[in-house]
C-alpha positions as CSV (number, residue, x, y, z in Angstrom):
1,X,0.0,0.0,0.0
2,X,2.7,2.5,0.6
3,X,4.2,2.0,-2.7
4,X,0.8,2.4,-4.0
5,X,0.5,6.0,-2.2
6,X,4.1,7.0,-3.6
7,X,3.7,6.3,-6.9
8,X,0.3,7.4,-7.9
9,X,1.2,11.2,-5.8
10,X,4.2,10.9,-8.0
11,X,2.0,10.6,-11.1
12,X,-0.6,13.3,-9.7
13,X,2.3,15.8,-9.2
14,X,4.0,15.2,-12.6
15,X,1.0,15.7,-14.2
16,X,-0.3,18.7,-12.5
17,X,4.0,19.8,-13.3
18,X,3.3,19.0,-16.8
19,X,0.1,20.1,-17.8
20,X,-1.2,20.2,-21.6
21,X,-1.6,16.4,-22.6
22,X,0.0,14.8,-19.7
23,X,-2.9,17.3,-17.0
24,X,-5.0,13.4,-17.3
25,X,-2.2,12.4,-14.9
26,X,-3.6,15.0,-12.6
27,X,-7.3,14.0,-12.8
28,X,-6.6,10.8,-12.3
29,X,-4.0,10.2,-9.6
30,X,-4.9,13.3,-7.3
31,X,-7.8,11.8,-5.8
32,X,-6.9,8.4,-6.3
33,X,-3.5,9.0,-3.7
34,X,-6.5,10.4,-1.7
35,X,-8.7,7.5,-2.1
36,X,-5.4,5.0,-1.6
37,X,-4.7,6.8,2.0
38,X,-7.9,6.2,2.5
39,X,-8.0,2.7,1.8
40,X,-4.9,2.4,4.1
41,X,-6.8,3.8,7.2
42,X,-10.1,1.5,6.5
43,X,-8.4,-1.9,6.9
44,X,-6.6,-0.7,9.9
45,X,-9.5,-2.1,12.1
46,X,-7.9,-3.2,15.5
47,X,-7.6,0.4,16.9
48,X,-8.1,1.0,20.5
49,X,-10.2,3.9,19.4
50,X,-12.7,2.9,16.6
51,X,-14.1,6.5,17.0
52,X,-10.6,8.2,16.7
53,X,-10.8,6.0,12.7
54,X,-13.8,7.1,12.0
55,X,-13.3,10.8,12.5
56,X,-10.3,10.1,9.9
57,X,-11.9,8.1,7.6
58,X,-14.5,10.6,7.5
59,X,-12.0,13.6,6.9
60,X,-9.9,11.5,4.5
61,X,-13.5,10.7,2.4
62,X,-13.9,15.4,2.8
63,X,-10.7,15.5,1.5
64,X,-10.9,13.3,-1.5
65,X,-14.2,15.2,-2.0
66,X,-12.2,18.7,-2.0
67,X,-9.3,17.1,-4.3
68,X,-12.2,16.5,-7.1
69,X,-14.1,20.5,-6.4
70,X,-10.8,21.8,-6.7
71,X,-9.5,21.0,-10.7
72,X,-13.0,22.1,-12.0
73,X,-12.7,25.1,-13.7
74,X,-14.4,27.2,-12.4
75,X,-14.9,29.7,-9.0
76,X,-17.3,27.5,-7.9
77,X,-14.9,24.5,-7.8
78,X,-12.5,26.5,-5.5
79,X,-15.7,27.6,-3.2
80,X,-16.9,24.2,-2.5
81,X,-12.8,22.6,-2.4
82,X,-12.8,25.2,0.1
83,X,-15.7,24.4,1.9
84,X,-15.1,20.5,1.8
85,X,-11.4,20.8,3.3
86,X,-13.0,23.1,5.8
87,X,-15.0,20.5,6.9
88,X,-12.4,18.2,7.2
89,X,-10.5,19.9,9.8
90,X,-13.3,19.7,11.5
91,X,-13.2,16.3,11.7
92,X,-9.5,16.0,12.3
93,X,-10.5,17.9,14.9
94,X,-12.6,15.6,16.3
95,X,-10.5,13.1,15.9
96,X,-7.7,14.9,17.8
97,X,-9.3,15.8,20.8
98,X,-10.5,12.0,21.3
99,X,-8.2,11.1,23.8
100,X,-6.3,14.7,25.0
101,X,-7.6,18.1,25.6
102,X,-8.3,21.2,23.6
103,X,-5.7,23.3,22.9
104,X,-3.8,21.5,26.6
105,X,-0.5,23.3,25.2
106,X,-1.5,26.8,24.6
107,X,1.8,27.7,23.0
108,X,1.3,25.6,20.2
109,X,-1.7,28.0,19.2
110,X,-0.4,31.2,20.0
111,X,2.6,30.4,17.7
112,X,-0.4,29.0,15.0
113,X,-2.3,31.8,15.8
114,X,0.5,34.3,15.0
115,X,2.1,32.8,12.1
116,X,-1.3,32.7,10.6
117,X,-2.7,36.3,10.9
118,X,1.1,37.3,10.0
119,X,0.8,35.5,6.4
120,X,-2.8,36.5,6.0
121,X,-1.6,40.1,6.4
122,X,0.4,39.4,3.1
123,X,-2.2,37.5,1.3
124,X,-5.0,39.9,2.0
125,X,-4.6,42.2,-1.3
126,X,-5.0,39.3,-3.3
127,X,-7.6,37.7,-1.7
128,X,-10.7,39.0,-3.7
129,X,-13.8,40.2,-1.9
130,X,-15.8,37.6,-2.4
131,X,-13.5,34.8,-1.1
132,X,-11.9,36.7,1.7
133,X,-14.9,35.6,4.8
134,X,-14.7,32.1,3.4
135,X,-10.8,32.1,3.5
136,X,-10.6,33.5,6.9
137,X,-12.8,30.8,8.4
138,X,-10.6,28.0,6.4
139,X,-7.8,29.8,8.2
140,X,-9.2,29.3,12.0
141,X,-10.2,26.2,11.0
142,X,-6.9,24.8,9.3
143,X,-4.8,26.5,12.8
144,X,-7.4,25.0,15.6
145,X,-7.0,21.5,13.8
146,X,-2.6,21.6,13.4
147,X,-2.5,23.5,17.0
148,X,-4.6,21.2,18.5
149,X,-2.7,17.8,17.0
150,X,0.3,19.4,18.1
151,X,-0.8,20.0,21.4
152,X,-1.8,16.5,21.9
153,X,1.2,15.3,20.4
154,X,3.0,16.7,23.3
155,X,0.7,15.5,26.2
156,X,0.8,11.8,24.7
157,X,4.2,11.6,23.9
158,X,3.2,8.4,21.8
159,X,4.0,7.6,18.3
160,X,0.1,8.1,17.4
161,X,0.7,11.5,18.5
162,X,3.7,12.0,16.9
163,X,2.4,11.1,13.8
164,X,-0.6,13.2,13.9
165,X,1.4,16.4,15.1
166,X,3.7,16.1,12.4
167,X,0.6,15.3,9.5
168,X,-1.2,18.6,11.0
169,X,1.8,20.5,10.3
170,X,2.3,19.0,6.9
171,X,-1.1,20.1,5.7
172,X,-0.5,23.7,7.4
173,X,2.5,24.1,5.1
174,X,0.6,22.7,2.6
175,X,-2.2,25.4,2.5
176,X,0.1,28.0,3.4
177,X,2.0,27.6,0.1
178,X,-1.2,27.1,-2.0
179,X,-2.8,30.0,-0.7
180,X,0.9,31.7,-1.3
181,X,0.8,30.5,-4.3
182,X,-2.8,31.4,-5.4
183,X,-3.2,35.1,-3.9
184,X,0.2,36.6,-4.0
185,X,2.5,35.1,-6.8
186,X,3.3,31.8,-8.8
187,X,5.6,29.9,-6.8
188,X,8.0,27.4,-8.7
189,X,7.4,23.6,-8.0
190,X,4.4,24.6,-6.6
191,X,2.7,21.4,-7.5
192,X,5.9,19.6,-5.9
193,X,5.4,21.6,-3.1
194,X,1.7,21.9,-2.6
195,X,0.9,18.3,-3.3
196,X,3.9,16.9,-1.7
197,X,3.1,18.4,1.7
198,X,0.0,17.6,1.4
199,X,0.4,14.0,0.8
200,X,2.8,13.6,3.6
201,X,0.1,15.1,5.6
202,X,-2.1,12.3,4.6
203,X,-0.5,9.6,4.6
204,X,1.2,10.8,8.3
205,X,-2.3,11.3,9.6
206,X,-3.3,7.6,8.4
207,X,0.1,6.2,9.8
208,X,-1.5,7.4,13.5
209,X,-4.5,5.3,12.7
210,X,-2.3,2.6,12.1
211,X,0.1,3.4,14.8
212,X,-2.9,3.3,17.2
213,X,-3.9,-0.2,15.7
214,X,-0.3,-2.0,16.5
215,X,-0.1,-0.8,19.8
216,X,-4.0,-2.5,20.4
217,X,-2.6,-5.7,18.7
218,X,0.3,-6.2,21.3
């Protein structure tokens, strides 16, 4: 299965890197990494917290759903990539605060928190009017989901935790480049960079789930 992952996000990226006659590469291997990650979490059954899964899978399924809304065409594609990622926080979220407080480490957030309103200071001019309540509450959103994983990575202090601390943080750099990338100025390798960190954060994320089952087997 991980073999699986790293070659079809491999494919996805060159594609999206290529564009013209090789884009179909995109289309086709974006969600399916997506779909494969998510694949990887749904046979990992034996997890001491089935609701923990769950709250994955169900993020994972938001996400695939945002990977498809986001190569239409069209503004509408964006709105509703937008609005299905957003949603999947949520549910990271959940997932996160199963077994460890909200926000326990404050620093983590403040640091978030700051980092965050710094970048959207720079991003604002580009954001257009329409887009800019939307993309603020992706932003809380994305920075309560990555502060709160990392915060419970640091009161477990297990390999779940670990793993989870460092997806959220993936997928923050992930977004942060994209939206970089989107409202202030092409970046180069931006598909390298956008997708790759975004995969990592996937695929780190789903390791947890796994993580979390091998510890039940023993």
């Amino acid at each position: 299965m991980p073999l699986a992952i790293l070659i079809s996000a491999l494919l996805a990226i060159l594609g999206s890197t290529l564009g013209g006659d090789a884009l179909w590469l995109h289309y086709i291997f974006k969600p399916l990494t997506t779909l494969l990650v998510w694949a990887m979490v749904w046979r990992a059954t034996a997890t001491a917290d089935p609701l923990y899964r769950k709250a994955i899978l169900v993020a994972l399924l938001l996400s695939l759903c945002g990977d498809v809304f986001l190569m239409l065409p069209m503004k509408l594609g964006f709105e509703l990539g937008l609005a299905s990622f957003l949603v999947a926080h949520l549910f990271f979220l959940r997932a996160f605060t199963r077994d460890a407080p909200l926000f326990g480490k404050r620093l983590p957030l403040i640091l978030l928190l700051g980092l965050s309103l710094a970048n959207l200071l720079v991003l604002w001019p580009g954001v257009g009017k329409g887009l800019q309540i939307p993309v603020v509450a992706y932003m809380v959103c994305l920075v309560a989901m990555t502060a709160q994983a990392v915060s419970r990575g640091l009161s477990l202090g297990t390999a779940n935790g670990r793993l989870a601390a460092c997806g959220g943080v993936a997928f923050l750099i992930s977004d942060t480049t994209l939206a970089y990338n989107k409202f202030y100025a092409p970046l180069p390798a931006s598909a390298l960079l956008v997708l790759g960190t975004y995969y990592v954060a996937l695929y780190l994320i789903a390791l947890s789930v796994k993580s979390a089952s091998a510890t039940y087997a023993r």
